[in-house]
Amino acid sequence: MKTNQKTEFETKCVHSGMGEYEFGAVVPPIYQTSTFKFESAKQGAALFAGEEKGYIYTRMLNPTVEALENSIAELECGYKGLGCASGMAAVHSVFASLMQAGDHVVCSTAVYGPTNTLLGTIMKKFGVETSFVDTSNLDEVRNAVRQNTRIIYIETPGNPTLSISDIGAIAEIAHTNNSLLVVDNTFMSPVLQKPIELGADVVLHSLTKFLNGHADVIGGIVVVKDEEMYKMFRRTLNQTGGVIDPFNSFLVHRGIKTLSLRMQRHCENAIKVAEFLESHPAVKRVFFPGLKSHPQYELAKKQQLGPGGMITFELESGSQSSSNGFEAGQTLMNSVKLCQLAVSLGGVESLIQHPASMTHFTMGRAAREAAGISEGLVRLSVGIENERDIISDLEQALNRVVQAACAF
């Protein structure tokens, strides 16, 4: 069911992507099948020729998967979605669909580590060039664009530094150069940010994160804004095969029903946790779009409907030695009890990790430093637990960091 354009967002989360199902089912059934039977040879031929709409093979299209795709496309104000086997399958589908040898990408330095690695290895091997720049600085974006720039690819807020890039302004730069703007909207979700409405051409998500929200699915999605682009992406995804399966699609679609409620709680908790962190002596600085100390605080208020549930903070190392910052990060990781030491983000539980030794390790130290990822940087995905319990856990762990520093 496609909801009315005037329907409030919370209602869309519950009803988007829904249809009429056999036996009056109120949720999409799980069509756990690899293939679909044709009524006749004539119908099978018509389906393969594209003369008739229907289902042939789950890699190509599946009703449960399509319900999820339609749901997220509606929430993102796009034309159609394409469900992928993982967030990185979604990232690869974007580059594989839009790029060819000799093309150039301008990409945020503050970007998910494997995205950086993909561009620097596989895409480079196939003749695609990449310039990594601070996309929160519009002059750097303008100066990086070339005649052969096909894509400007941004994460905003950036991973893990939470730097904010101006989607509308960068869309204008891209379109002036006949380039496309691709936005990874994983950190915000469509609850808090709608890149297509701000001028983006393609939006993608790791479904693993806030959209699913329960740390039990691996998946990704690409949302495009017109039919022509959808057909091009669909061909690529069918040929490369990185599609999401029906059961995981069902789980994500179920998670989306509570997306708006969860994001509200993530934001409320994160604001209180960020304020606490800013006051603790073991914390050098906090990066959170909901704090006035954030360098793009005003831009975040303009293009986001909330600050999100992600916080990055840098620990005091006790000296100028980067190794001490690294050790402080490790001490904190080993001291938390409620916050779970795990990568990923966006689940109902609070997760904490150390980018320099975990998610962004493969970038290499020089690339991390260029992206503003110090050795003492910590990324916290604030869950929906009671905020007092989260703060209490962080406080006891940070006090251990202070004690460890005093021991040297």
mmCIF file with all atom_site columns, C-alpha atoms in Angstrom, residues 9 13 68 71-72 75-76 84-87 185-191 204-221 244-263 266 343-349 351 381 384:
data_model
loop_
_atom_site.group_PDB
_atom_site.id
_atom_site.type_symbol
_atom_site.label_atom_id
_atom_site.label_alt_id
_atom_site.label_comp_id
_atom_site.label_asym_id
_atom_site.label_entity_id
_atom_site.label_seq_id
_atom_site.pdbx_PDB_ins_code
_atom_site.Cartn_x
_atom_site.Cartn_y
_atom_site.Cartn_z
_atom_site.occupancy
_atom_site.B_iso_or_equiv
_atom_site.pdbx_formal_charge
_atom_site.auth_seq_id
_atom_site.auth_comp_id
_atom_site.auth_asym_id
_atom_site.auth_atom_id
_atom_site.pdbx_PDB_model_num
ATOM 1  C CA . PHE A 1 9   ? 5.835  9.928   8.778  1.00 0.00 ? 9   PHE A CA 1
ATOM 2  C CA . CYS A 1 13  ? 6.669  3.674   8.947  1.00 0.00 ? 13  CYS A CA 1
ATOM 3  C CA . LEU A 1 68  ? 10.651 -3.836  1.788  1.00 0.00 ? 68  LEU A CA 1
ATOM 4  C CA . SER A 1 71  ? 8.610  0.764   1.928  1.00 0.00 ? 71  SER A CA 1
ATOM 5  C CA . ILE A 1 72  ? 12.050 2.380   2.115  1.00 0.00 ? 72  ILE A CA 1
ATOM 6  C CA . LEU A 1 75  ? 10.170 6.827   3.293  1.00 0.00 ? 75  LEU A CA 1
ATOM 7  C CA . GLU A 1 76  ? 13.123 8.248   1.320  1.00 0.00 ? 76  GLU A CA 1
ATOM 8  C CA . CYS A 1 84  ? 21.100 -5.831  -1.344 1.00 0.00 ? 84  CYS A CA 1
ATOM 9  C CA . ALA A 1 85  ? 22.798 -8.586  0.624  1.00 0.00 ? 85  ALA A CA 1
ATOM 10 C CA . SER A 1 86  ? 24.783 -6.117  2.755  1.00 0.00 ? 86  SER A CA 1
ATOM 11 C CA . GLY A 1 87  ? 25.565 -2.437  3.054  1.00 0.00 ? 87  GLY A CA 1
ATOM 12 C CA . ASN A 1 185 ? 22.145 8.068   4.828  1.00 0.00 ? 185 ASN A CA 1
ATOM 13 C CA . THR A 1 186 ? 22.795 5.194   7.240  1.00 0.00 ? 186 THR A CA 1
ATOM 14 C CA . PHE A 1 187 ? 23.564 7.346   10.296 1.00 0.00 ? 187 PHE A CA 1
ATOM 15 C CA . MET A 1 188 ? 20.410 9.458   9.989  1.00 0.00 ? 188 MET A CA 1
ATOM 16 C CA . SER A 1 189 ? 17.760 7.168   8.495  1.00 0.00 ? 189 SER A CA 1
ATOM 17 C CA . PRO A 1 190 ? 14.878 8.752   6.563  1.00 0.00 ? 190 PRO A CA 1
ATOM 18 C CA . VAL A 1 191 ? 13.364 9.777   9.901  1.00 0.00 ? 191 VAL A CA 1
ATOM 19 C CA . LEU A 1 204 ? 21.870 4.135   0.185  1.00 0.00 ? 204 LEU A CA 1
ATOM 20 C CA . HIS A 1 205 ? 21.721 2.493   3.596  1.00 0.00 ? 205 HIS A CA 1
ATOM 21 C CA . SER A 1 206 ? 23.185 -0.349  5.490  1.00 0.00 ? 206 SER A CA 1
ATOM 22 C CA . LEU A 1 207 ? 19.923 -2.029  6.508  1.00 0.00 ? 207 LEU A CA 1
ATOM 23 C CA . THR A 1 208 ? 21.934 -3.697  9.256  1.00 0.00 ? 208 THR A CA 1
ATOM 24 C CA . LYS A 1 209 ? 21.863 -0.463  11.227 1.00 0.00 ? 209 LYS A CA 1
ATOM 25 C CA . PHE A 1 210 ? 18.961 1.820   12.245 1.00 0.00 ? 210 PHE A CA 1
ATOM 26 C CA . LEU A 1 211 ? 16.451 0.663   9.639  1.00 0.00 ? 211 LEU A CA 1
ATOM 27 C CA . ASN A 1 212 ? 16.448 -2.872  11.014 1.00 0.00 ? 212 ASN A CA 1
ATOM 28 C CA . GLY A 1 213 ? 17.421 -1.752  14.488 1.00 0.00 ? 213 GLY A CA 1
ATOM 29 C CA . HIS A 1 214 ? 17.864 -5.096  16.214 1.00 0.00 ? 214 HIS A CA 1
ATOM 30 C CA . ALA A 1 215 ? 21.408 -6.286  15.328 1.00 0.00 ? 215 ALA A CA 1
ATOM 31 C CA . ASP A 1 216 ? 20.144 -9.492  13.714 1.00 0.00 ? 216 ASP A CA 1
ATOM 32 C CA . VAL A 1 217 ? 20.270 -8.765  9.969  1.00 0.00 ? 217 VAL A CA 1
ATOM 33 C CA . ILE A 1 218 ? 22.902 -8.057  7.340  1.00 0.00 ? 218 ILE A CA 1
ATOM 34 C CA . GLY A 1 219 ? 21.520 -6.075  4.427  1.00 0.00 ? 219 GLY A CA 1
ATOM 35 C CA . GLY A 1 220 ? 21.702 -2.939  2.331  1.00 0.00 ? 220 GLY A CA 1
ATOM 36 C CA . ILE A 1 221 ? 19.497 -0.886  0.044  1.00 0.00 ? 221 ILE A CA 1
ATOM 37 C CA . ILE A 1 244 ? 18.952 -9.597  -0.024 1.00 0.00 ? 244 ILE A CA 1
ATOM 38 C CA . ASP A 1 245 ? 16.999 -12.744 0.847  1.00 0.00 ? 245 ASP A CA 1
ATOM 39 C CA . PRO A 1 246 ? 13.272 -12.876 1.725  1.00 0.00 ? 246 PRO A CA 1
ATOM 40 C CA . PHE A 1 247 ? 13.670 -13.682 5.428  1.00 0.00 ? 247 PHE A CA 1
ATOM 41 C CA . ASN A 1 248 ? 16.035 -10.792 6.137  1.00 0.00 ? 248 ASN A CA 1
ATOM 42 C CA . SER A 1 249 ? 13.747 -8.527  4.106  1.00 0.00 ? 249 SER A CA 1
ATOM 43 C CA . PHE A 1 250 ? 10.861 -9.571  6.339  1.00 0.00 ? 250 PHE A CA 1
ATOM 44 C CA . LEU A 1 251 ? 12.864 -8.780  9.480  1.00 0.00 ? 251 LEU A CA 1
ATOM 45 C CA . VAL A 1 252 ? 13.900 -5.329  8.251  1.00 0.00 ? 252 VAL A CA 1
ATOM 46 C CA . HIS A 1 253 ? 10.362 -4.471  7.149  1.00 0.00 ? 253 HIS A CA 1
ATOM 47 C CA . ARG A 1 254 ? 9.173  -5.457  10.619 1.00 0.00 ? 254 ARG A CA 1
ATOM 48 C CA . GLY A 1 255 ? 11.869 -3.290  12.192 1.00 0.00 ? 255 GLY A CA 1
ATOM 49 C CA . ILE A 1 256 ? 10.808 -0.256  10.171 1.00 0.00 ? 256 ILE A CA 1
ATOM 50 C CA . LYS A 1 257 ? 7.415  -0.253  11.901 1.00 0.00 ? 257 LYS A CA 1
ATOM 51 C CA . THR A 1 258 ? 9.122  1.036   15.069 1.00 0.00 ? 258 THR A CA 1
ATOM 52 C CA . LEU A 1 259 ? 11.772 3.135   13.290 1.00 0.00 ? 259 LEU A CA 1
ATOM 53 C CA . SER A 1 260 ? 10.296 6.519   14.164 1.00 0.00 ? 260 SER A CA 1
ATOM 54 C CA . LEU A 1 261 ? 9.844  5.613   17.834 1.00 0.00 ? 261 LEU A CA 1
ATOM 55 C CA . ARG A 1 262 ? 13.354 4.191   18.093 1.00 0.00 ? 262 ARG A CA 1
ATOM 56 C CA . MET A 1 263 ? 15.007 7.179   16.427 1.00 0.00 ? 263 MET A CA 1
ATOM 57 C CA . HIS A 1 266 ? 18.109 7.333   20.224 1.00 0.00 ? 266 HIS A CA 1
ATOM 58 C CA . VAL A 1 343 ? 31.261 -2.919  15.702 1.00 0.00 ? 343 VAL A CA 1
ATOM 59 C CA . SER A 1 344 ? 28.121 -1.938  13.809 1.00 0.00 ? 344 SER A CA 1
ATOM 60 C CA . LEU A 1 345 ? 25.580 0.547   15.102 1.00 0.00 ? 345 LEU A CA 1
ATOM 61 C CA . GLY A 1 346 ? 21.938 1.543   15.127 1.00 0.00 ? 346 GLY A CA 1
ATOM 62 C CA . GLY A 1 347 ? 20.577 -1.265  17.275 1.00 0.00 ? 347 GLY A CA 1
ATOM 63 C CA . VAL A 1 348 ? 18.436 -0.970  20.379 1.00 0.00 ? 348 VAL A CA 1
ATOM 64 C CA . GLU A 1 349 ? 21.516 -1.796  22.484 1.00 0.00 ? 349 GLU A CA 1
ATOM 65 C CA . LEU A 1 351 ? 27.525 -0.377  21.104 1.00 0.00 ? 351 LEU A CA 1
ATOM 66 C CA . SER A 1 381 ? 26.078 4.067   19.092 1.00 0.00 ? 381 SER A CA 1
ATOM 67 C CA . ILE A 1 384 ? 17.373 2.943   23.738 1.00 0.00 ? 384 ILE A CA 1
#
